[in-house]
């Protein structure tokens, strides 16, 4: 690596000025992130939105963090309870069998906790906590009883061989890709399974421009495509269309599919298409040092951390804010890689780095974001991408509720570190722009009423019955758990529904 993994700063500033904000976009894995000049979008500079994207076969499943948590009825009922957004048209019981289905297929390791706010799943054996995490877990159990619980992260990474794939060997840099296919991604898992059916046609370099609408039949007839390499315009015809190009890309395709009947975008009779953009609020937490354990060292590079399920507004009710947050993070021991922060120079510095540093621990919160119509996307009338497709203009900012969650995270994280016996506790609240958590959701929400939502309870457009949208665009709220396993469960559920509807000749 010419730049020792740090990346070519000038090239990053020129070509990936947005993507470089993502921790995983480095010299090794930068090729999985888009070129921002070819894939522009616009926003008010006073309200930045960091849209982190991967436009290759496999999408961002190649670089994702693999943390997977089920949602519960606390989450599906949230909008209905406090009135932000519209009530979800489904509840946990509707999606639970599909979580089972997806988890069995992808392979998820984790610990069963029996908590109502974070339902257990079909887990492979959990990874182990290290000594710093164990001591903080025990301290928290003593101080907070069952109210605040620390567990190993639930991850789509194999701890035992599963479905013909090998168990993880703890090498660490997963965002570069995994030669043993031990973590779930589309290219190593779903696409090979689809290929086995003999019915898969995979056509890379196919940029969908818009959906073709047949006004006479009041149905979509296919998609307009641009070949990314030759720029040749193509049309693909289909009986049923699943848009699953990622939250904002699917909405962009619909906004770009205007017809005389749908002048503001396909399936937008409600006017809700593009509205209620959300992302998790990330940036509140605390760091500390864990004394002792000088005779212990981490073994290998466990590609996972800890999780603390939501405890705010679960049983009681916090006066200051709505909804809640969970924590990720973990313990580790500083090694030679602390070279940037270790004072010293030359031989003395090298010798100092040979001695491992102290154990440390960090909690990093992920908070729920309220759905608000003032956070929205539209087509920018002046900007197109490298293929001539109109780009998005994004309007998004945090509200006071998210800011209060971030502040509360820093207080409760410090309390938990103190309970675990940590020293030098440093709470923090970072001001991260929306988008950077890479959990963008909403803009084509599900709902019961076609007047206030774009999709029905099966991710089917209320207005155009043979178009389904099953990525994060469909989400009516964000909960605080990482969302991708919920997109997968909703997609599997919608696909099964569409197949039955096709058999009944309804589609
Ligand atoms: C560094 C990182 C860490 C993350 N960690 C987690 C985590 O721990 N847990 C979690 O739940 N989520 C995590 N995420 C988010 C997760 O990756 C996404 O939620 C998930 O990949 C979304 O899946 P998707 O299929 O909807 O979109 P994507 O994975 O973005 O895939 C979209 C696909 O559609 C294609 N596409 C887009 N537009 C068009 C078009 N016009 N025509 C044709 N094709 C198109 C793209 O090429 C791509 O193949 C993380 C993301 C990143 C980058
Ligand atoms: S740490 Fe495990 S999942 Fe990650 S790349 Fe290595 S083997 Fe694959």
CSV table of N, CA and C and ligand atoms in Angstrom, one decimal, residues 19 22-25 33 52-69 154-155 175 186 203 205-210 224-226 244-247 249-250 252-253 328 366 385 389 436-440 470-473 481-488, ligand 1:
chain,number,residue,atom,x,y,z
A,19,UNK,N,-17.2,10.5,1.1
A,19,UNK,CA,-17.0,9.1,1.5
A,19,UNK,C,-15.9,9.0,2.6
A,22,UNK,N,-16.3,8.4,6.3
A,22,UNK,CA,-16.6,7.1,6.9
A,22,UNK,C,-15.3,6.4,7.3
A,23,UNK,N,-15.3,5.8,8.5
A,23,UNK,CA,-14.1,5.2,9.1
A,23,UNK,C,-13.6,4.0,8.2
A,24,UNK,N,-14.5,3.4,7.4
A,24,UNK,CA,-14.1,2.2,6.7
A,24,UNK,C,-13.6,2.6,5.3
A,25,UNK,N,-13.6,3.9,4.9
A,25,UNK,CA,-13.2,4.2,3.6
A,25,UNK,C,-11.7,4.6,3.6
A,33,UNK,N,-16.4,2.3,-2.1
A,33,UNK,CA,-17.2,3.5,-1.9
A,33,UNK,C,-17.2,4.4,-3.1
A,52,UNK,N,-23.2,8.1,2.6
A,52,UNK,CA,-22.1,7.1,2.4
A,52,UNK,C,-22.6,6.0,1.5
A,53,UNK,N,-22.0,5.7,0.4
A,53,UNK,CA,-22.6,4.8,-0.6
A,53,UNK,C,-21.6,3.8,-1.2
A,54,UNK,N,-22.1,2.7,-1.6
A,54,UNK,CA,-21.3,1.7,-2.3
A,54,UNK,C,-22.1,1.2,-3.5
A,55,UNK,N,-21.7,1.6,-4.7
A,55,UNK,CA,-22.5,1.2,-5.9
A,55,UNK,C,-21.8,0.1,-6.7
A,56,UNK,N,-21.7,-1.1,-6.1
A,56,UNK,CA,-21.1,-2.2,-6.8
A,56,UNK,C,-22.0,-3.4,-6.5
A,57,UNK,N,-21.8,-4.5,-7.2
A,57,UNK,CA,-22.6,-5.7,-6.9
A,57,UNK,C,-22.2,-6.1,-5.5
A,58,UNK,N,-23.3,-6.2,-4.6
A,58,UNK,CA,-23.0,-6.5,-3.2
A,58,UNK,C,-23.2,-5.3,-2.4
A,59,UNK,N,-23.3,-4.1,-3.0
A,59,UNK,CA,-23.6,-2.8,-2.3
A,59,UNK,C,-22.7,-2.7,-1.0
A,60,UNK,N,-23.3,-2.1,0.0
A,60,UNK,CA,-22.6,-1.9,1.2
A,60,UNK,C,-22.5,-3.1,2.1
A,61,UNK,N,-23.1,-4.2,1.7
A,61,UNK,CA,-23.0,-5.4,2.5
A,61,UNK,C,-21.5,-5.9,2.5
A,62,UNK,N,-20.7,-5.3,1.6
A,62,UNK,CA,-19.3,-5.7,1.7
A,62,UNK,C,-18.6,-5.0,2.8
A,63,UNK,N,-19.0,-3.7,3.1
A,63,UNK,CA,-18.2,-2.9,4.1
A,63,UNK,C,-19.0,-2.8,5.4
A,64,UNK,N,-20.2,-3.3,5.5
A,64,UNK,CA,-21.0,-3.0,6.7
A,64,UNK,C,-20.4,-3.6,8.0
A,65,UNK,N,-20.9,-3.1,9.1
A,65,UNK,CA,-20.3,-3.5,10.4
A,65,UNK,C,-20.9,-4.8,11.0
A,66,UNK,N,-22.0,-5.3,10.4
A,66,UNK,CA,-22.6,-6.6,10.6
A,66,UNK,C,-23.4,-6.7,12.0
A,67,UNK,N,-23.6,-5.6,12.6
A,67,UNK,CA,-24.3,-5.6,13.9
A,67,UNK,C,-25.8,-5.8,13.6
A,68,UNK,N,-26.4,-6.8,14.1
A,68,UNK,CA,-27.8,-7.1,13.8
A,68,UNK,C,-28.7,-7.3,15.0
A,69,UNK,N,-29.7,-6.4,15.2
A,69,UNK,CA,-30.6,-6.5,16.3
A,69,UNK,C,-32.0,-6.4,15.9
A,154,UNK,N,-24.4,-8.8,18.8
A,154,UNK,CA,-25.0,-9.8,17.9
A,154,UNK,C,-24.6,-9.4,16.5
A,155,UNK,N,-23.9,-10.3,15.9
A,155,UNK,CA,-23.3,-10.0,14.6
A,155,UNK,C,-23.6,-11.1,13.6
A,175,UNK,N,-13.9,-5.0,6.4
A,175,UNK,CA,-14.3,-4.1,5.3
A,175,UNK,C,-13.5,-4.2,4.0
A,186,UNK,N,-23.8,-10.0,0.4
A,186,UNK,CA,-24.6,-10.6,-0.8
A,186,UNK,C,-23.7,-11.4,-1.7
A,203,UNK,N,-26.7,-8.7,-13.9
A,203,UNK,CA,-26.2,-7.8,-14.9
A,203,UNK,C,-25.6,-6.5,-14.3
A,205,UNK,N,-23.2,-3.1,-13.9
A,205,UNK,CA,-23.1,-1.8,-14.7
A,205,UNK,C,-24.5,-1.5,-15.3
A,206,UNK,N,-25.6,-1.8,-14.6
A,206,UNK,CA,-26.9,-1.4,-15.1
A,206,UNK,C,-27.5,-0.4,-14.2
A,207,UNK,N,-27.5,0.9,-14.6
A,207,UNK,CA,-28.0,2.0,-13.8
A,207,UNK,C,-29.4,2.2,-14.1
A,208,UNK,N,-30.3,2.0,-13.1
A,208,UNK,CA,-31.7,2.2,-13.3
A,208,UNK,C,-32.0,3.7,-13.3
A,209,UNK,N,-32.6,4.2,-14.3
A,209,UNK,CA,-32.9,5.6,-14.5
A,209,UNK,C,-34.3,5.9,-13.8
A,210,UNK,N,-35.3,5.0,-14.2
A,210,UNK,CA,-36.7,5.3,-13.8
A,210,UNK,C,-37.5,4.0,-14.0
A,224,UNK,N,-36.2,1.7,-17.0
A,224,UNK,CA,-35.3,2.2,-18.0
A,224,UNK,C,-33.9,2.2,-17.4
A,225,UNK,N,-33.0,1.7,-18.1
A,225,UNK,CA,-31.6,1.4,-17.6
A,225,UNK,C,-30.6,2.1,-18.5
A,226,UNK,N,-29.5,2.6,-17.9
A,226,UNK,CA,-28.4,3.1,-18.7
A,226,UNK,C,-27.2,2.1,-18.4
A,244,UNK,N,-34.8,-1.9,-4.6
A,244,UNK,CA,-34.0,-2.3,-3.4
A,244,UNK,C,-32.6,-1.7,-3.7
A,245,UNK,N,-32.6,-0.4,-4.1
A,245,UNK,CA,-31.3,0.2,-4.5
A,245,UNK,C,-30.7,1.0,-3.3
A,246,UNK,N,-31.2,0.8,-2.2
A,246,UNK,CA,-30.8,1.5,-0.9
A,246,UNK,C,-31.8,2.7,-0.7
A,247,UNK,N,-32.0,3.1,0.5
A,247,UNK,CA,-33.0,4.0,1.0
A,247,UNK,C,-33.2,5.2,0.0
A,249,UNK,N,-31.6,5.9,-2.9
A,249,UNK,CA,-31.6,5.6,-4.3
A,249,UNK,C,-32.9,5.1,-4.8
A,250,UNK,N,-33.6,4.3,-4.1
A,250,UNK,CA,-34.9,3.8,-4.5
A,250,UNK,C,-35.9,5.0,-4.6
A,252,UNK,N,-35.1,8.1,-5.1
A,252,UNK,CA,-34.6,8.9,-6.2
A,252,UNK,C,-35.2,8.3,-7.5
A,253,UNK,N,-35.2,7.0,-7.7
A,253,UNK,CA,-35.7,6.4,-8.9
A,253,UNK,C,-37.2,6.7,-9.0
A,328,UNK,N,-22.9,0.7,21.6
A,328,UNK,CA,-21.9,-0.2,21.1
A,328,UNK,C,-20.6,0.2,21.7
A,366,UNK,N,-26.1,5.0,20.0
A,366,UNK,CA,-26.9,5.1,18.8
A,366,UNK,C,-28.3,5.4,19.2
A,385,UNK,N,-26.0,13.1,-12.3
A,385,UNK,CA,-24.8,12.3,-12.1
A,385,UNK,C,-24.1,12.0,-13.4
A,389,UNK,N,-28.5,11.1,-14.8
A,389,UNK,CA,-29.7,10.9,-13.9
A,389,UNK,C,-29.8,12.1,-12.9
A,436,UNK,N,-24.1,10.2,8.5
A,436,UNK,CA,-22.8,9.5,8.8
A,436,UNK,C,-22.9,8.2,9.6
A,437,UNK,N,-24.1,8.0,10.3
A,437,UNK,CA,-24.3,6.7,11.0
A,437,UNK,C,-24.5,5.7,9.9
A,438,UNK,N,-24.8,6.0,8.7
A,438,UNK,CA,-25.1,5.1,7.6
A,438,UNK,C,-26.3,4.2,7.8
A,439,UNK,N,-27.2,4.8,8.6
A,439,UNK,CA,-28.5,4.1,8.8
A,439,UNK,C,-29.6,5.0,8.3
A,440,UNK,N,-29.4,5.6,7.1
A,440,UNK,CA,-30.5,6.5,6.6
A,440,UNK,C,-31.7,5.6,6.3
A,470,UNK,N,-38.4,-2.3,-0.7
A,470,UNK,CA,-38.2,-3.1,0.6
A,470,UNK,C,-36.9,-2.7,1.3
A,471,UNK,N,-36.2,-1.6,0.9
A,471,UNK,CA,-35.0,-1.2,1.6
A,471,UNK,C,-35.4,-0.2,2.7
A,472,UNK,N,-34.4,0.5,3.2
A,472,UNK,CA,-34.7,1.4,4.3
A,472,UNK,C,-35.6,2.6,4.0
A,473,UNK,N,-35.9,2.8,2.7
A,473,UNK,CA,-36.9,3.8,2.4
A,473,UNK,C,-38.3,3.6,3.0
A,481,UNK,N,-31.9,0.4,17.1
A,481,UNK,CA,-31.1,-0.7,16.7
A,481,UNK,C,-30.6,-0.6,15.2
A,482,UNK,N,-29.4,-1.1,14.9
A,482,UNK,CA,-29.0,-1.1,13.5
A,482,UNK,C,-30.0,-1.8,12.7
A,483,UNK,N,-30.3,-1.2,11.5
A,483,UNK,CA,-31.6,-1.6,10.8
A,483,UNK,C,-31.5,-2.7,9.8
A,484,UNK,N,-30.3,-3.1,9.3
A,484,UNK,CA,-30.3,-3.8,8.1
A,484,UNK,C,-31.0,-5.2,8.2
A,485,UNK,N,-30.9,-5.9,9.3
A,485,UNK,CA,-31.6,-7.2,9.5
A,485,UNK,C,-33.1,-7.0,9.3
A,486,UNK,N,-33.6,-5.8,9.7
A,486,UNK,CA,-35.0,-5.6,9.5
A,486,UNK,C,-35.4,-5.3,8.1
A,487,UNK,N,-34.5,-4.7,7.3
A,487,UNK,CA,-34.7,-4.5,5.9
A,487,UNK,C,-34.8,-5.9,5.2
A,488,UNK,N,-33.8,-6.8,5.7
A,488,UNK,CA,-33.8,-8.2,5.1
A,488,UNK,C,-35.0,-8.9,5.4
B,1,LIG,C1,-19.0,1.1,7.1
B,1,LIG,C2,-20.5,0.7,7.3
B,1,LIG,C3,-20.9,0.1,8.4
B,1,LIG,C4,-22.2,-0.3,8.6
B,1,LIG,N1,-22.6,-1.1,9.7
B,1,LIG,C5,-23.8,-1.6,9.8
B,1,LIG,C6,-24.2,-2.4,10.9
B,1,LIG,O1,-23.3,-2.8,11.7
B,1,LIG,N2,-25.4,-2.9,11.0
B,1,LIG,C7,-26.4,-2.5,10.1
B,1,LIG,O2,-27.5,-2.9,10.2
B,1,LIG,N3,-26.1,-1.7,9.0
B,1,LIG,C8,-24.8,-1.2,8.9
B,1,LIG,N4,-24.5,-0.4,7.8
B,1,LIG,C9,-25.6,-0.1,6.8
B,1,LIG,C10,-25.8,-1.2,5.8
B,1,LIG,O3,-24.6,-1.4,5.0
B,1,LIG,C11,-26.9,-0.8,4.9
B,1,LIG,O4,-28.1,-0.6,5.7
B,1,LIG,C12,-27.3,-1.9,3.9
B,1,LIG,O5,-26.2,-2.3,3.1
B,1,LIG,C13,-28.4,-1.4,3.1
B,1,LIG,O6,-28.7,-2.4,2.1
B,1,LIG,P1,-29.3,-2.1,0.7
B,1,LIG,O7,-29.3,-3.3,-0.1
B,1,LIG,O8,-30.6,-1.4,0.9
B,1,LIG,O9,-28.3,-0.9,0.1
B,1,LIG,P2,-26.9,-1.1,-0.4
B,1,LIG,O10,-26.1,-2.1,0.4
B,1,LIG,O11,-26.3,0.3,-0.5
B,1,LIG,O12,-27.0,-1.7,-1.9
B,1,LIG,C14,-27.7,-1.0,-2.9
B,1,LIG,C15,-27.4,-1.7,-4.2
B,1,LIG,O13,-28.2,-1.0,-5.2
B,1,LIG,C16,-27.4,-0.6,-6.3
B,1,LIG,N5,-28.0,0.6,-6.9
B,1,LIG,C17,-28.1,1.8,-6.3
B,1,LIG,N6,-28.7,2.6,-7.2
B,1,LIG,C18,-28.9,1.9,-8.3
B,1,LIG,C19,-29.5,2.3,-9.6
B,1,LIG,N7,-30.1,3.5,-9.9
B,1,LIG,N8,-29.6,1.3,-10.5
B,1,LIG,C20,-29.1,0.0,-10.3
B,1,LIG,N9,-28.6,-0.3,-9.1
B,1,LIG,C21,-28.5,0.6,-8.1
B,1,LIG,C22,-26.0,-0.4,-5.7
B,1,LIG,O14,-25.0,-0.5,-6.7
B,1,LIG,C23,-25.9,-1.5,-4.7
B,1,LIG,O15,-25.5,-2.7,-5.2
B,1,LIG,C24,-23.2,0.0,7.6
B,1,LIG,C25,-22.7,0.6,6.4
B,1,LIG,C26,-21.4,0.9,6.2
B,1,LIG,C27,-21.0,1.6,4.9
